[in-house]
């Protein structure tokens, strides 16, 4: 009996790498529309990122605007699905840069996706903007959703080109997300811990370092946290925990009644609060 149990444990441990890569693979959803569907002028762009890959994106220019909001989608999403949130920002006179992270939308594929790789792609997109459109980059704000929000917060800990962050529906800690994802499998705690350690080894970062609840302690620029009270994917308590750890002046939490994790319509209805935040904290010289 003990030998059988030991063999089962060894088998489960041996299957962890395959299970992680298959179970946590990001679904790819390609764009079928464009900003033109919203009556917005745009330019399709190709942005080089790390590991020789390229990102698909859209640059939405605003006449004489020197401020740009870089927009990053969430896991399994794409730039097109962020257009309803981006549209009021564009109409308010901001330049917009929306792009697909690796393995998402129309961007190049790579071996795996992760929050740090989302952050890498965000950093490379900001560098591309400054290099090719410096006149539009006198103030750069970033807006991210879900994993993209976590990536925006993490990138803001190390990228001084970011002047403000709008985080929509960020989770507090990736270890909690991983454990929650595995909970239906009723795995022993020791196995879940091994999965977390393996993921940390693969992505090259400790969860403690990249967790939004910790990264906000190291962000110097203003932060607006936006979260729906009816979010069943990431609880509103995550946003409250993150907000409690914010150290930068100008940090604010906007709770949207009745909004779920992907309630773009309800979030879009609060564009005025986002614009007020950007108007206060993302100003060109």
CSV table of C-alpha atoms in Angstrom, one decimal:
chain,number,residue,atom,x,y,z
A,1,UNK,CA,0.0,0.0,0.0
A,2,UNK,CA,2.8,2.4,0.9
A,3,UNK,CA,4.7,1.5,-2.2
A,4,UNK,CA,1.6,2.2,-4.3
A,5,UNK,CA,1.1,5.6,-2.7
A,6,UNK,CA,4.8,6.4,-3.2
A,7,UNK,CA,4.6,5.5,-6.8
A,8,UNK,CA,1.5,7.6,-7.3
A,9,UNK,CA,3.3,10.6,-5.7
A,10,UNK,CA,6.3,10.1,-8.0
A,11,UNK,CA,4.0,9.9,-11.0
A,12,UNK,CA,2.2,13.1,-10.1
A,13,UNK,CA,5.5,15.0,-9.6
A,14,UNK,CA,6.7,13.7,-13.0
A,15,UNK,CA,3.6,15.0,-14.6
A,16,UNK,CA,3.9,18.5,-13.2
A,17,UNK,CA,5.9,20.0,-16.1
A,18,UNK,CA,3.5,18.7,-18.7
A,19,UNK,CA,0.5,19.7,-16.6
A,20,UNK,CA,1.7,23.2,-16.1
A,21,UNK,CA,2.5,23.9,-19.8
A,22,UNK,CA,-0.8,22.4,-20.9
A,23,UNK,CA,-3.1,23.6,-18.1
A,24,UNK,CA,-1.7,27.2,-18.0
A,25,UNK,CA,-1.5,27.7,-21.8
A,26,UNK,CA,-3.0,31.0,-22.9
A,27,UNK,CA,-5.8,30.6,-25.5
A,28,UNK,CA,-5.2,32.7,-28.6
A,29,UNK,CA,-8.0,34.9,-29.8
A,30,UNK,CA,-7.2,36.9,-33.0
A,31,UNK,CA,-8.6,40.3,-33.9
A,32,UNK,CA,-11.5,40.4,-36.2
A,33,UNK,CA,-12.1,44.2,-36.0
A,34,UNK,CA,-10.1,47.3,-35.6
A,35,UNK,CA,-10.3,50.8,-34.2
A,36,UNK,CA,-11.8,51.9,-37.5
A,37,UNK,CA,-15.0,50.2,-36.3
A,38,UNK,CA,-15.2,52.9,-33.6
A,39,UNK,CA,-14.5,55.7,-36.1
A,40,UNK,CA,-11.0,56.1,-34.8
A,41,UNK,CA,-7.9,56.8,-37.0
A,42,UNK,CA,-5.1,54.3,-36.4
A,43,UNK,CA,-1.9,52.8,-37.8
A,44,UNK,CA,-1.1,49.1,-37.5
A,45,UNK,CA,2.4,48.7,-36.0
A,46,UNK,CA,4.9,45.9,-35.5
A,47,UNK,CA,6.9,46.2,-32.3
A,48,UNK,CA,10.1,44.2,-31.7
A,49,UNK,CA,10.3,42.5,-28.3
A,50,UNK,CA,12.7,40.1,-26.5
A,51,UNK,CA,13.7,36.7,-27.9
A,52,UNK,CA,13.5,38.0,-31.5
A,53,UNK,CA,9.7,38.1,-31.4
A,54,UNK,CA,7.4,40.9,-32.7
A,55,UNK,CA,4.2,42.3,-31.3
A,56,UNK,CA,1.1,43.4,-33.3
A,57,UNK,CA,-0.3,46.7,-32.2
A,58,UNK,CA,-2.4,49.8,-33.1
A,59,UNK,CA,-1.2,53.3,-32.7
A,60,UNK,CA,-4.1,55.8,-32.4
A,61,UNK,CA,-2.7,59.3,-32.9
A,62,UNK,CA,-4.3,62.4,-31.4
A,63,UNK,CA,-3.6,65.7,-33.1
A,64,UNK,CA,-0.8,67.6,-31.3
A,65,UNK,CA,-1.1,65.3,-28.3
A,66,UNK,CA,2.1,64.6,-26.3
A,67,UNK,CA,0.6,62.2,-23.9
A,68,UNK,CA,0.1,58.5,-24.6
A,69,UNK,CA,-1.7,55.7,-22.8
A,70,UNK,CA,-0.3,52.2,-23.5
A,71,UNK,CA,-3.0,49.6,-23.1
A,72,UNK,CA,-2.4,45.9,-22.2
A,73,UNK,CA,-5.1,43.2,-22.3
A,74,UNK,CA,-5.5,40.2,-20.0
A,75,UNK,CA,-4.9,36.5,-20.3
A,76,UNK,CA,-6.3,35.0,-23.4
A,77,UNK,CA,-7.5,38.4,-24.6
A,78,UNK,CA,-6.3,40.8,-27.3
A,79,UNK,CA,-6.0,44.5,-28.2
A,80,UNK,CA,-9.4,44.6,-29.9
A,81,UNK,CA,-11.2,43.6,-26.7
A,82,UNK,CA,-9.6,46.7,-24.9
A,83,UNK,CA,-11.0,49.1,-27.5
A,84,UNK,CA,-14.2,50.0,-25.5
A,85,UNK,CA,-12.1,51.2,-22.6
A,86,UNK,CA,-9.6,52.9,-24.9
A,87,UNK,CA,-12.1,54.7,-27.1
A,88,UNK,CA,-13.1,57.5,-24.5
A,89,UNK,CA,-9.4,58.1,-23.8
A,90,UNK,CA,-8.7,58.5,-27.5
A,91,UNK,CA,-11.7,60.9,-27.9
A,92,UNK,CA,-10.4,62.9,-24.9
A,93,UNK,CA,-7.2,63.7,-26.8
A,94,UNK,CA,-4.7,61.1,-25.7
A,95,UNK,CA,-2.6,59.1,-28.1
A,96,UNK,CA,-3.2,55.4,-27.6
A,97,UNK,CA,-0.9,52.4,-28.2
A,98,UNK,CA,-2.6,49.0,-27.9
A,99,UNK,CA,-0.7,45.8,-28.5
A,100,UNK,CA,-1.0,42.0,-28.2
A,101,UNK,CA,1.4,40.3,-25.8
A,102,UNK,CA,3.3,37.3,-27.1
A,103,UNK,CA,1.1,34.2,-27.7
A,104,UNK,CA,-2.0,36.5,-27.9
A,105,UNK,CA,-4.0,38.0,-30.7
A,106,UNK,CA,-1.8,38.5,-33.8
A,107,UNK,CA,1.6,38.8,-32.1
A,108,UNK,CA,4.3,36.2,-32.5
A,109,UNK,CA,4.2,33.0,-30.4
A,110,UNK,CA,6.7,32.0,-27.8
A,111,UNK,CA,7.4,29.1,-25.5
A,112,UNK,CA,5.0,30.3,-22.8
A,113,UNK,CA,3.2,33.3,-21.4
A,114,UNK,CA,3.6,34.8,-17.9
A,115,UNK,CA,3.1,38.0,-16.0
A,116,UNK,CA,6.8,38.8,-16.4
A,117,UNK,CA,6.7,38.3,-20.1
A,118,UNK,CA,3.6,40.5,-20.4
A,119,UNK,CA,5.7,43.1,-18.5
A,120,UNK,CA,8.7,42.6,-20.9
A,121,UNK,CA,6.4,43.2,-23.8
A,122,UNK,CA,5.0,46.3,-22.2
A,123,UNK,CA,8.5,47.7,-21.5
A,124,UNK,CA,9.5,47.0,-25.1
A,125,UNK,CA,6.4,48.7,-26.4
A,126,UNK,CA,7.2,51.8,-24.3
A,127,UNK,CA,10.8,51.8,-25.6
A,128,UNK,CA,9.5,51.5,-29.2
A,129,UNK,CA,7.1,54.5,-28.6
A,130,UNK,CA,9.9,56.7,-27.2
A,131,UNK,CA,12.2,55.7,-30.1
A,132,UNK,CA,9.8,56.2,-33.0
A,133,UNK,CA,7.3,58.7,-31.6
A,134,UNK,CA,9.2,60.7,-29.0
A,135,UNK,CA,7.0,63.8,-29.5
A,136,UNK,CA,4.0,61.7,-28.3
A,137,UNK,CA,5.9,60.3,-25.3
A,138,UNK,CA,6.4,63.3,-23.1
A,139,UNK,CA,4.1,61.6,-20.6
A,140,UNK,CA,3.3,57.8,-20.7
A,141,UNK,CA,0.6,56.2,-18.7
A,142,UNK,CA,-0.2,52.5,-18.8
A,143,UNK,CA,-3.6,50.8,-18.5
A,144,UNK,CA,-3.7,47.0,-18.0
A,145,UNK,CA,-6.5,44.5,-17.3
A,146,UNK,CA,-6.2,41.4,-15.1
A,147,UNK,CA,-2.8,39.8,-15.8
A,148,UNK,CA,-2.0,42.8,-17.9
A,149,UNK,CA,-2.8,45.0,-14.9
A,150,UNK,CA,-0.4,42.9,-12.8
A,151,UNK,CA,2.2,43.3,-15.5
A,152,UNK,CA,1.7,47.0,-15.7
A,153,UNK,CA,2.2,47.3,-11.9
A,154,UNK,CA,5.3,45.1,-12.0
A,155,UNK,CA,6.8,47.1,-15.0
A,156,UNK,CA,6.2,50.3,-13.1
A,157,UNK,CA,8.5,49.2,-10.3
A,158,UNK,CA,11.5,49.3,-12.7
A,159,UNK,CA,10.5,51.6,-15.6
A,160,UNK,CA,10.8,55.3,-14.8
A,161,UNK,CA,9.3,56.2,-18.2
A,162,UNK,CA,5.9,55.2,-16.8
A,163,UNK,CA,4.2,58.3,-15.3
A,164,UNK,CA,0.9,56.8,-14.1
A,165,UNK,CA,-0.8,53.4,-13.9
A,166,UNK,CA,-4.4,52.4,-14.3
A,167,UNK,CA,-4.9,48.8,-13.0
A,168,UNK,CA,-8.2,47.2,-13.9
A,169,UNK,CA,-9.1,43.9,-12.1
A,170,UNK,CA,-5.6,42.9,-10.9
A,171,UNK,CA,-5.2,39.9,-8.6
A,172,UNK,CA,-3.3,40.3,-5.4
A,173,UNK,CA,-1.0,37.3,-5.5
A,174,UNK,CA,-0.2,34.7,-8.3
A,175,UNK,CA,0.3,31.9,-5.7
A,176,UNK,CA,-3.3,32.4,-4.6
A,177,UNK,CA,-4.5,32.3,-8.2
A,178,UNK,CA,-2.5,29.2,-8.9
A,179,UNK,CA,-3.8,27.4,-5.8
A,180,UNK,CA,-7.4,28.4,-6.7
A,181,UNK,CA,-7.0,27.1,-10.2
A,182,UNK,CA,-5.8,23.7,-8.9
A,183,UNK,CA,-8.3,23.5,-6.1
A,184,UNK,CA,-10.9,21.4,-8.0
A,185,UNK,CA,-8.2,18.7,-8.5
A,186,UNK,CA,-8.1,18.2,-4.7
A,187,UNK,CA,-4.3,17.9,-4.9
A,188,UNK,CA,-2.2,17.7,-1.6
A,189,UNK,CA,-0.8,21.0,-0.5
A,190,UNK,CA,2.7,19.6,-1.1
A,191,UNK,CA,2.0,19.0,-4.8
A,192,UNK,CA,0.5,22.5,-5.2
A,193,UNK,CA,3.6,23.9,-3.6
A,194,UNK,CA,5.7,22.0,-6.1
A,195,UNK,CA,3.7,23.4,-8.9
A,196,UNK,CA,4.2,26.9,-7.7
A,197,UNK,CA,8.0,26.3,-7.3
A,198,UNK,CA,8.1,24.9,-10.9
A,199,UNK,CA,6.2,27.9,-12.3
A,200,UNK,CA,8.6,30.3,-10.5
A,201,UNK,CA,11.6,28.4,-11.9
A,202,UNK,CA,10.1,28.5,-15.5
A,203,UNK,CA,9.2,32.2,-15.4
A,204,UNK,CA,12.5,33.2,-13.7
A,205,UNK,CA,10.8,35.2,-10.9
A,206,UNK,CA,9.5,34.6,-7.4
A,207,UNK,CA,5.8,35.1,-7.0
A,208,UNK,CA,6.5,37.3,-4.0
A,209,UNK,CA,8.4,39.7,-6.3
A,210,UNK,CA,5.8,40.0,-9.0
A,211,UNK,CA,2.7,39.9,-6.8
A,212,UNK,CA,0.8,43.1,-7.3
A,213,UNK,CA,0.1,43.3,-3.5
A,214,UNK,CA,3.9,43.6,-3.1
A,215,UNK,CA,4.9,45.4,-6.3
A,216,UNK,CA,2.8,48.5,-5.4
A,217,UNK,CA,5.1,49.1,-2.5
A,218,UNK,CA,7.9,49.9,-5.0
A,219,UNK,CA,6.0,52.0,-7.5
A,220,UNK,CA,6.8,55.7,-7.3
A,221,UNK,CA,4.2,57.0,-9.8
A,222,UNK,CA,0.4,57.5,-9.1
A,223,UNK,CA,-1.8,54.4,-9.3
A,224,UNK,CA,-5.6,54.1,-10.0
A,225,UNK,CA,-6.9,50.7,-9.1
A,226,UNK,CA,-10.3,49.9,-10.8
A,227,UNK,CA,-12.2,46.8,-9.7
A,228,UNK,CA,-15.8,45.6,-10.0
A,229,UNK,CA,-17.7,44.7,-6.8
A,230,UNK,CA,-19.2,41.6,-8.6
A,231,UNK,CA,-15.9,40.3,-9.9
A,232,UNK,CA,-16.2,36.5,-9.5
A,233,UNK,CA,-12.8,35.8,-11.1
A,234,UNK,CA,-10.7,38.1,-8.8
A,235,UNK,CA,-12.5,39.3,-5.6
A,236,UNK,CA,-12.8,42.9,-4.8
A,237,UNK,CA,-10.9,42.1,-1.6
A,238,UNK,CA,-7.8,41.7,-3.8
A,239,UNK,CA,-8.1,45.3,-4.9
A,240,UNK,CA,-8.5,46.4,-1.3
A,241,UNK,CA,-5.5,44.5,-0.2
A,242,UNK,CA,-3.4,46.0,-3.1
A,243,UNK,CA,-4.6,49.5,-2.3
A,244,UNK,CA,-3.7,49.1,1.4
A,245,UNK,CA,-0.1,48.5,0.3
A,246,UNK,CA,0.3,51.4,-2.1
A,247,UNK,CA,3.1,53.8,-1.1
A,248,UNK,CA,2.9,56.4,-3.9
A,249,UNK,CA,1.1,59.6,-3.4
A,250,UNK,CA,-2.0,59.9,-5.6
A,251,UNK,CA,-3.0,56.2,-5.3
A,252,UNK,CA,-6.7,55.7,-5.5
A,253,UNK,CA,-9.2,52.8,-5.5
A,254,UNK,CA,-12.3,53.0,-7.7
A,255,UNK,CA,-14.9,50.3,-6.9
A,256,UNK,CA,-17.5,49.9,-9.6
A,257,UNK,CA,-20.8,48.6,-8.3
A,258,UNK,CA,-22.1,45.6,-10.2
A,259,UNK,CA,-19.1,45.1,-12.5
A,260,UNK,CA,-17.6,41.7,-13.1
A,261,UNK,CA,-14.2,40.7,-14.2
A,262,UNK,CA,-14.9,41.5,-17.9
A,263,UNK,CA,-17.6,44.1,-17.5
A,264,UNK,CA,-16.1,46.4,-20.1
A,265,UNK,CA,-19.4,48.3,-20.5
A,266,UNK,CA,-19.6,49.2,-16.8
A,267,UNK,CA,-16.0,50.1,-16.6
A,268,UNK,CA,-16.3,52.3,-19.7
A,269,UNK,CA,-19.1,54.2,-18.0
A,270,UNK,CA,-16.6,55.4,-15.5
A,271,UNK,CA,-14.2,56.8,-18.1
A,272,UNK,CA,-14.6,60.2,-16.5
A,273,UNK,CA,-12.9,59.1,-13.3
A,274,UNK,CA,-10.0,57.6,-15.4
A,275,UNK,CA,-9.7,60.7,-17.4
A,276,UNK,CA,-9.7,62.9,-14.3
A,277,UNK,CA,-6.8,60.7,-12.9
A,278,UNK,CA,-4.8,61.0,-16.1
A,279,UNK,CA,-5.5,64.7,-16.4
A,280,UNK,CA,-4.1,65.2,-12.9
A,281,UNK,CA,-1.1,62.9,-13.1
A,282,UNK,CA,-0.1,62.5,-16.8
A,283,UNK,CA,0.6,66.0,-18.0
A,284,UNK,CA,3.1,67.0,-20.7
A,285,UNK,CA,5.8,69.6,-19.9
